[in-house]
Amino acid sequence: MKKNIVVLTIITILSGFFFITVYNYQLISNMKSNPQRNSSLVRIIENLETEIEAEQERLNEMRSKIENIEVQLSDEQKNIQSLKNELALQKKEAGLVSLQGTGIKVILDDNKDGLSENPESNPNNYIVHYESLLALVEEIKRAGAEAISINEQRLITNSDIRCVGNVILVNTARIAPPFEISAIGNPLLIEKYIINSSEYDFLLTSEIPISYELFTDDKTITIPSYKSNITFTYTQLAN
Amino acid sequence: MWFLPFLGLFAGAALGYLLNIEIPAHLVKYFSVAFLAALDTIFGGIKSIQNGSFEGILLITGFFTNMLVAGFFAYIGDSIGVDLYLAAVFAFGVRIFSNISQIRHNIIAKYFKINRDDNDE
């Protein structure tokens, strides 16, 4: 009996040993299979994280680039703005924009009544000649006017007022009476200059209807821009 | 003395637990088959003790022979791609059940004085 028990005990020891060994193996393999999946998931996550990091870096780069560009842009815009301002100023000075301000409007017309009353006299005594316009413009200029136009024709540096046959050309545009000379400047000063000019006296004595309208503080006069083109054929910028 | 086999079971389990042998994956089959062989031998041994036909040498040799043959089956099965070790598992399983059945019969017969037919389940 004792021997039997010993033999059985040996067998049971082996049995227990085998059982636990296999059990352990299964346990470990079960545990292993999950960590493997976990590790693959972890790897995927890590890869994604590195990807995200790379993308974020790229994003940051882009952002800094955009920032630089924006800074440049704002600089350029500032430049552009100053250039625009300059251009606007130049245009204003060149007469390429319409302007408004206080000033005076001088209106003179042919003496039609006088001509019809005296049909035999020389018609030249009853019409406005270009010299009168020229003289009045000269007076207005001397009075410090900043912008002048005659019948919506802006006078700029190379404008001319001349007579071709029986029409008056301003800026090569034909104009007809009544003539309206508009000017921006000190209205009272211009008025004084005109009234005191010999041309004004002459016109009054010639009975040419002449009148003027003052545009002071609350009223402003608008002077149109120069519409024709300015061509420089022989001119170059001097350094 | 009857508790010694149980103690042995726990001692073996403790040994296995303490040694914590990491067996290679392809040897797991052999160990499980060996476990079944040991279980079969234990129940066979208990039955033969009850029957009074217990022979230690027979049991030990039977155990090792069964184990070796089962291991061989498992190996051959692996080699030819058939799970031949299942045959050993099946054989051991059937024997374990029949042994348990006989042990139960014996115990019941012993305590309840029931006349028992030898081949009755």
Coordinates of C-alpha atoms in Angstrom, one line a residue:
Chain A
M1 CA 0.0 0.0 0.0
K2 CA 2.8 2.3 0.9
K3 CA 4.6 1.6 -2.3
N4 CA 1.4 2.2 -4.3
I5 CA 0.9 5.5 -2.7
V6 CA 4.5 6.5 -3.5
V7 CA 4.2 5.6 -7.1
L8 CA 0.9 7.4 -7.4
T9 CA 2.5 10.4 -5.7
I10 CA 5.3 10.5 -8.2
I11 CA 2.8 10.4 -11.0
T12 CA 0.7 13.1 -9.4
I13 CA 3.8 15.3 -9.0
L14 CA 4.5 14.9 -12.7
S15 CA 0.9 15.5 -13.5
G16 CA 0.8 18.7 -11.5
F17 CA 4.1 19.8 -13.0
F18 CA 2.9 19.2 -16.5
F19 CA -0.4 20.9 -15.9
I20 CA 1.1 24.0 -14.4
T21 CA 3.7 24.2 -17.2
V22 CA 1.1 24.0 -19.9
Y23 CA -1.2 26.3 -18.0
N24 CA 1.5 28.8 -17.6
Y25 CA 2.3 28.6 -21.3
Q26 CA -1.2 29.2 -22.3
L27 CA -1.5 32.1 -19.8
I28 CA 1.7 33.6 -21.1
S29 CA 0.7 33.1 -24.8
N30 CA -2.7 34.6 -24.1
M31 CA -1.0 37.6 -22.4
K32 CA 1.5 37.7 -25.2
S33 CA -1.0 37.8 -28.0
N34 CA -2.7 40.8 -26.5
P35 CA 0.4 42.8 -26.0
Q36 CA 1.4 42.0 -29.5
R37 CA -1.8 43.5 -30.7
N38 CA -1.4 46.3 -28.3
S39 CA 2.1 46.9 -29.4
S40 CA 1.0 47.1 -33.0
L41 CA -1.6 49.5 -32.0
V42 CA 0.9 51.4 -30.0
R43 CA 3.2 51.5 -33.0
I44 CA 0.4 52.8 -35.2
I45 CA -0.4 55.5 -32.7
E46 CA 3.3 56.4 -32.4
N47 CA 3.6 56.6 -36.2
L48 CA 0.5 58.7 -36.3
E49 CA 1.9 60.9 -33.5
T50 CA 5.2 61.4 -35.4
E51 CA 3.2 62.1 -38.5
I52 CA 1.2 64.7 -36.6
E53 CA 4.3 66.2 -35.2
A54 CA 5.8 66.5 -38.7
E55 CA 2.6 68.0 -40.0
Q56 CA 2.5 70.4 -37.1
E57 CA 6.1 71.4 -37.9
R58 CA 5.1 71.9 -41.5
L59 CA 2.1 73.9 -40.3
N60 CA 4.4 76.1 -38.2
E61 CA 6.7 76.6 -41.1
M62 CA 3.9 77.6 -43.3
R63 CA 2.6 79.9 -40.6
S64 CA 5.9 81.6 -40.2
K65 CA 6.2 81.8 -44.0
I66 CA 2.8 83.4 -44.1
E67 CA 3.8 85.7 -41.4
N68 CA 6.9 86.8 -43.3
I69 CA 4.9 87.2 -46.5
E70 CA 2.3 89.2 -44.6
V71 CA 5.0 91.4 -43.1
Q72 CA 6.5 91.9 -46.6
L73 CA 3.1 92.5 -47.9
S74 CA 2.3 95.1 -45.4
D75 CA 5.7 96.7 -46.1
E76 CA 4.9 96.6 -49.8
Q77 CA 1.4 97.8 -49.1
K78 CA 2.9 100.7 -47.2
N79 CA 5.2 101.3 -50.1
I80 CA 2.3 101.1 -52.5
Q81 CA 0.2 103.4 -50.3
S82 CA 3.0 106.0 -50.2
L83 CA 3.5 105.6 -53.9
K84 CA -0.3 106.0 -54.4
N85 CA -0.2 109.0 -52.2
E86 CA 2.7 110.4 -54.2
L87 CA 0.9 109.5 -57.4
A88 CA -2.2 111.2 -56.3
L89 CA -0.2 114.3 -55.4
Q90 CA 1.5 114.2 -58.7
K91 CA -1.7 113.8 -60.5
K92 CA -3.2 116.7 -58.6
E93 CA -0.2 118.8 -59.5
A94 CA -0.3 117.6 -63.1
G95 CA -4.0 118.4 -63.3
L96 CA -5.1 114.9 -64.0
V97 CA -7.8 114.8 -61.3
S98 CA -10.8 117.0 -60.8
L99 CA -10.5 119.3 -57.8
Q100 CA -12.8 121.4 -55.8
G101 CA -12.4 124.3 -53.5
T102 CA -13.2 127.9 -52.9
G103 CA -12.7 130.1 -56.0
I104 CA -14.4 132.2 -58.6
K105 CA -16.2 131.8 -61.8
V106 CA -16.0 134.5 -64.4
I107 CA -18.6 134.4 -67.2
L108 CA -18.3 136.5 -70.3
D109 CA -20.3 136.3 -73.5
D110 CA -20.4 138.0 -76.8
N111 CA -22.2 141.2 -77.0
K112 CA -25.0 139.8 -79.1
D113 CA -27.4 142.6 -78.3
G114 CA -24.9 145.2 -79.4
L115 CA -24.2 143.4 -82.6
S116 CA -27.8 143.0 -83.5
E117 CA -28.4 146.7 -82.8
N118 CA -25.5 147.8 -84.9
P119 CA -25.4 145.2 -87.8
E120 CA -23.1 147.5 -89.9
S121 CA -20.3 147.8 -87.4
N122 CA -17.3 145.5 -87.2
P123 CA -18.4 142.3 -85.5
N124 CA -14.9 142.0 -84.0
N125 CA -15.9 144.7 -81.6
Y126 CA -18.7 142.7 -80.1
I127 CA -17.2 139.3 -79.6
V128 CA -14.9 137.9 -77.0
H129 CA -11.4 137.4 -78.3
Y130 CA -8.9 134.8 -77.1
E131 CA -6.7 137.6 -76.0
S132 CA -9.3 138.5 -73.4
L133 CA -9.4 135.0 -72.1
L134 CA -5.6 134.8 -72.0
A135 CA -5.4 138.1 -70.2
L136 CA -8.0 137.1 -67.6
V137 CA -6.4 133.7 -67.1
E138 CA -3.1 135.6 -66.6
E139 CA -4.6 137.8 -63.9
I140 CA -6.2 134.8 -62.2
K141 CA -2.8 133.0 -62.3
R142 CA -1.1 136.0 -60.8
A143 CA -3.7 136.0 -58.1
G144 CA -2.4 132.6 -57.0
A145 CA -5.1 130.4 -58.4
E146 CA -4.3 126.7 -58.0
A147 CA -6.5 125.3 -60.8
I148 CA -8.1 126.9 -63.7
S149 CA -10.5 125.7 -66.4
I150 CA -12.3 127.3 -69.3
N151 CA -15.5 125.7 -70.3
E152 CA -14.6 122.4 -68.6
Q153 CA -11.2 122.5 -70.2
R154 CA -8.6 122.2 -67.6
L155 CA -5.6 124.4 -68.0
I156 CA -2.4 122.6 -67.3
T157 CA 1.3 123.4 -68.0
N158 CA 1.1 122.8 -71.7
S159 CA -2.4 124.1 -72.3
D160 CA -2.9 126.7 -74.9
I161 CA -5.5 129.3 -75.6
R162 CA -5.5 130.4 -79.2
C163 CA -7.7 131.4 -82.0
V164 CA -8.2 129.6 -85.2
G165 CA -10.3 131.6 -87.6
N166 CA -13.4 132.5 -85.6
V167 CA -13.2 129.8 -83.0
I168 CA -11.2 129.7 -79.8
L169 CA -9.2 126.5 -79.0
V170 CA -8.4 125.6 -75.4
N171 CA -6.4 122.4 -75.2
T172 CA -7.1 122.0 -78.9
A173 CA -10.8 121.7 -78.0
R174 CA -13.1 124.2 -79.6
I175 CA -15.1 126.3 -77.2
A176 CA -17.9 128.6 -77.8
P177 CA -19.4 131.5 -75.8
P178 CA -20.5 132.0 -73.1
F179 CA -17.0 131.4 -71.7
E180 CA -16.8 130.3 -68.1
I181 CA -13.4 130.7 -66.5
S182 CA -13.4 128.7 -63.2
A183 CA -10.6 129.0 -60.8
I184 CA -9.8 127.6 -57.4
G185 CA -7.9 130.0 -55.1
N186 CA -8.6 132.9 -52.8
P187 CA -11.8 134.3 -54.3
L188 CA -11.5 137.8 -53.0
L189 CA -7.9 138.1 -54.1
I190 CA -8.8 136.8 -57.6
E191 CA -11.7 139.1 -57.7
K192 CA -9.5 142.1 -56.8
Y193 CA -7.0 141.1 -59.5
I194 CA -9.7 140.8 -62.1
I195 CA -11.4 144.1 -61.2
N196 CA -8.1 145.9 -61.2
S197 CA -7.0 144.5 -64.5
S198 CA -6.9 146.6 -67.6
E199 CA -8.6 143.8 -69.5
Y200 CA -11.6 144.0 -67.2
D201 CA -11.9 147.7 -67.9
F202 CA -11.5 147.0 -71.6
L203 CA -14.2 144.4 -71.6
L204 CA -16.5 146.7 -69.6
T205 CA -16.0 149.5 -72.0
S206 CA -16.4 147.2 -74.9
E207 CA -19.8 146.3 -73.4
I208 CA -18.9 142.6 -73.4
P209 CA -21.2 141.1 -70.8
I210 CA -18.9 139.9 -68.0
S211 CA -19.9 138.7 -64.6
Y212 CA -18.4 136.7 -61.9
E213 CA -19.5 134.4 -59.1
L214 CA -17.6 134.0 -55.9
F215 CA -17.3 130.5 -54.2
T216 CA -16.4 131.2 -50.6
D217 CA -16.3 128.9 -47.6
D218 CA -19.6 127.0 -47.8
K219 CA -19.7 127.0 -51.6
T220 CA -17.1 125.2 -53.6
I221 CA -16.3 125.2 -57.2
T222 CA -15.3 122.0 -59.0
I223 CA -12.7 122.0 -61.7
P224 CA -12.6 119.0 -64.0
S225 CA -9.4 117.0 -64.7
Y226 CA -7.4 117.3 -67.9
K227 CA -8.9 114.9 -70.3
S228 CA -6.5 114.9 -73.3
N229 CA -3.4 112.9 -73.3
I230 CA 0.0 114.2 -72.5
T231 CA 2.7 112.8 -74.8
F232 CA 6.4 113.1 -74.3
T233 CA 8.2 112.4 -77.5
Y234 CA 11.5 114.1 -77.0
T235 CA 11.6 114.2 -73.3
Q236 CA 13.6 111.9 -71.1
L237 CA 14.1 111.9 -67.4
A238 CA 17.3 113.9 -66.5
N239 CA 19.4 112.1 -63.9
Chain B
M1 CA -1.0 8.2 3.7
W2 CA -3.9 8.6 1.3
F3 CA -3.3 12.4 1.1
L4 CA 0.2 12.0 -0.2
P5 CA -0.9 11.9 -3.9
F6 CA -2.8 15.1 -3.4
L7 CA 0.2 16.6 -1.7
G8 CA 2.2 15.4 -4.7
L9 CA -0.2 17.1 -7.1
F10 CA 0.3 20.4 -5.3
A11 CA 4.0 19.9 -4.9
G12 CA 4.3 19.3 -8.7
A13 CA 2.1 22.3 -9.4
A14 CA 4.3 24.4 -7.0
L15 CA 7.4 23.1 -8.7
G16 CA 6.1 23.9 -12.1
Y17 CA 5.1 27.3 -10.9
L18 CA 8.4 28.0 -9.2
L19 CA 10.6 26.7 -12.1
N20 CA 8.4 28.6 -14.5
I21 CA 9.8 26.8 -17.4
E22 CA 9.0 28.6 -20.7
I23 CA 8.4 25.8 -23.1
P24 CA 8.7 26.5 -26.8
A25 CA 5.5 26.7 -28.7
H26 CA 5.9 23.5 -30.6
L27 CA 6.4 21.5 -27.4
V28 CA 3.2 22.6 -25.8
K29 CA 1.3 19.7 -27.4
Y30 CA 3.7 17.2 -25.9
F31 CA 3.3 18.6 -22.5
S32 CA -0.5 18.6 -22.6
V33 CA -0.5 15.0 -23.9
A34 CA 2.0 14.1 -21.1
F35 CA -0.4 15.8 -18.6
L36 CA -3.3 13.7 -19.9
A37 CA -1.2 10.5 -19.7
A38 CA -0.3 11.3 -16.1
L39 CA -4.0 12.0 -15.3
D40 CA -4.9 8.7 -17.0
T41 CA -2.3 6.9 -15.0
I42 CA -3.5 8.4 -11.8
F43 CA -7.1 7.3 -12.3
G44 CA -5.9 3.9 -13.6
G45 CA -3.8 3.6 -10.5
I46 CA -6.6 4.5 -8.2
K47 CA -8.9 2.0 -9.9
S48 CA -6.3 -0.8 -9.7
I49 CA -5.8 0.0 -6.0
Q50 CA -9.5 -0.4 -5.5
N51 CA -9.5 -3.6 -7.4
G52 CA -6.4 -4.8 -5.6
S53 CA -4.5 -5.4 -8.8
F54 CA -2.1 -2.5 -8.3
E55 CA 1.5 -3.1 -9.6
G56 CA 3.8 -0.1 -9.3
I57 CA 6.2 -1.1 -12.0
L58 CA 3.3 -1.7 -14.4
L59 CA 1.8 1.7 -13.7
I60 CA 5.1 3.5 -14.1
T61 CA 6.0 1.7 -17.3
G62 CA 2.5 2.2 -18.6
F63 CA 2.7 5.9 -17.8
F64 CA 6.0 6.4 -19.6
T65 CA 5.0 4.1 -22.5
N66 CA 1.7 6.0 -23.0
M67 CA 3.5 9.3 -22.7
L68 CA 6.1 8.3 -25.3
V69 CA 3.6 6.9 -27.7
A70 CA 1.4 9.9 -27.3
G71 CA 4.5 12.2 -27.9
F72 CA 5.4 10.1 -30.9
F73 CA 1.9 10.5 -32.3
A74 CA 2.0 14.2 -31.8
Y75 CA 5.4 14.4 -33.5
I76 CA 4.2 12.2 -36.5
G77 CA 1.0 14.2 -36.7
D78 CA 3.0 17.4 -36.9
S79 CA 5.3 15.9 -39.5
I80 CA 2.4 14.8 -41.8
G81 CA 0.1 17.7 -41.1
V82 CA -2.6 15.7 -39.2
D83 CA -3.4 16.4 -35.6
L84 CA -2.6 12.9 -34.6
Y85 CA -2.1 13.8 -31.0
L86 CA -5.8 14.2 -30.8
A87 CA -6.0 10.4 -31.1
A88 CA -3.9 10.3 -27.9
V89 CA -6.1 12.9 -26.3
F90 CA -9.2 11.1 -27.3
A91 CA -7.8 7.7 -26.0
F92 CA -6.7 9.2 -22.7
G93 CA -10.0 11.0 -22.3
V94 CA -12.0 7.9 -22.9
R95 CA -9.9 5.9 -20.5
I96 CA -10.0 8.7 -17.8
F97 CA -13.8 8.7 -18.0
S98 CA -14.1 4.9 -17.9
N99 CA -11.6 4.8 -15.0
I100 CA -13.5 7.5 -13.1
S101 CA -16.7 5.6 -13.7
Q102 CA -15.3 2.4 -12.3
I103 CA -13.8 4.3 -9.3
R104 CA -17.2 5.8 -8.7
H105 CA -18.8 2.4 -8.9
N106 CA -16.3 0.9 -6.6
I107 CA -16.8 3.6 -4.0
I108 CA -20.5 3.4 -4.2
A109 CA -20.3 -0.4 -3.9
K110 CA -18.0 -0.1 -1.0
Y111 CA -20.1 2.3 1.0
F112 CA -23.6 1.3 0.0
K113 CA -22.8 -2.5 -0.1
I114 CA -24.3 -2.6 -3.6
N115 CA -23.5 -5.7 -5.6
R116 CA -21.7 -4.6 -8.6
D117 CA -21.4 -6.1 -12.1
D118 CA -17.8 -5.7 -13.2
N119 CA -18.6 -4.4 -16.7
D120 CA -21.5 -2.3 -15.7
E121 CA -21.1 1.4 -16.2

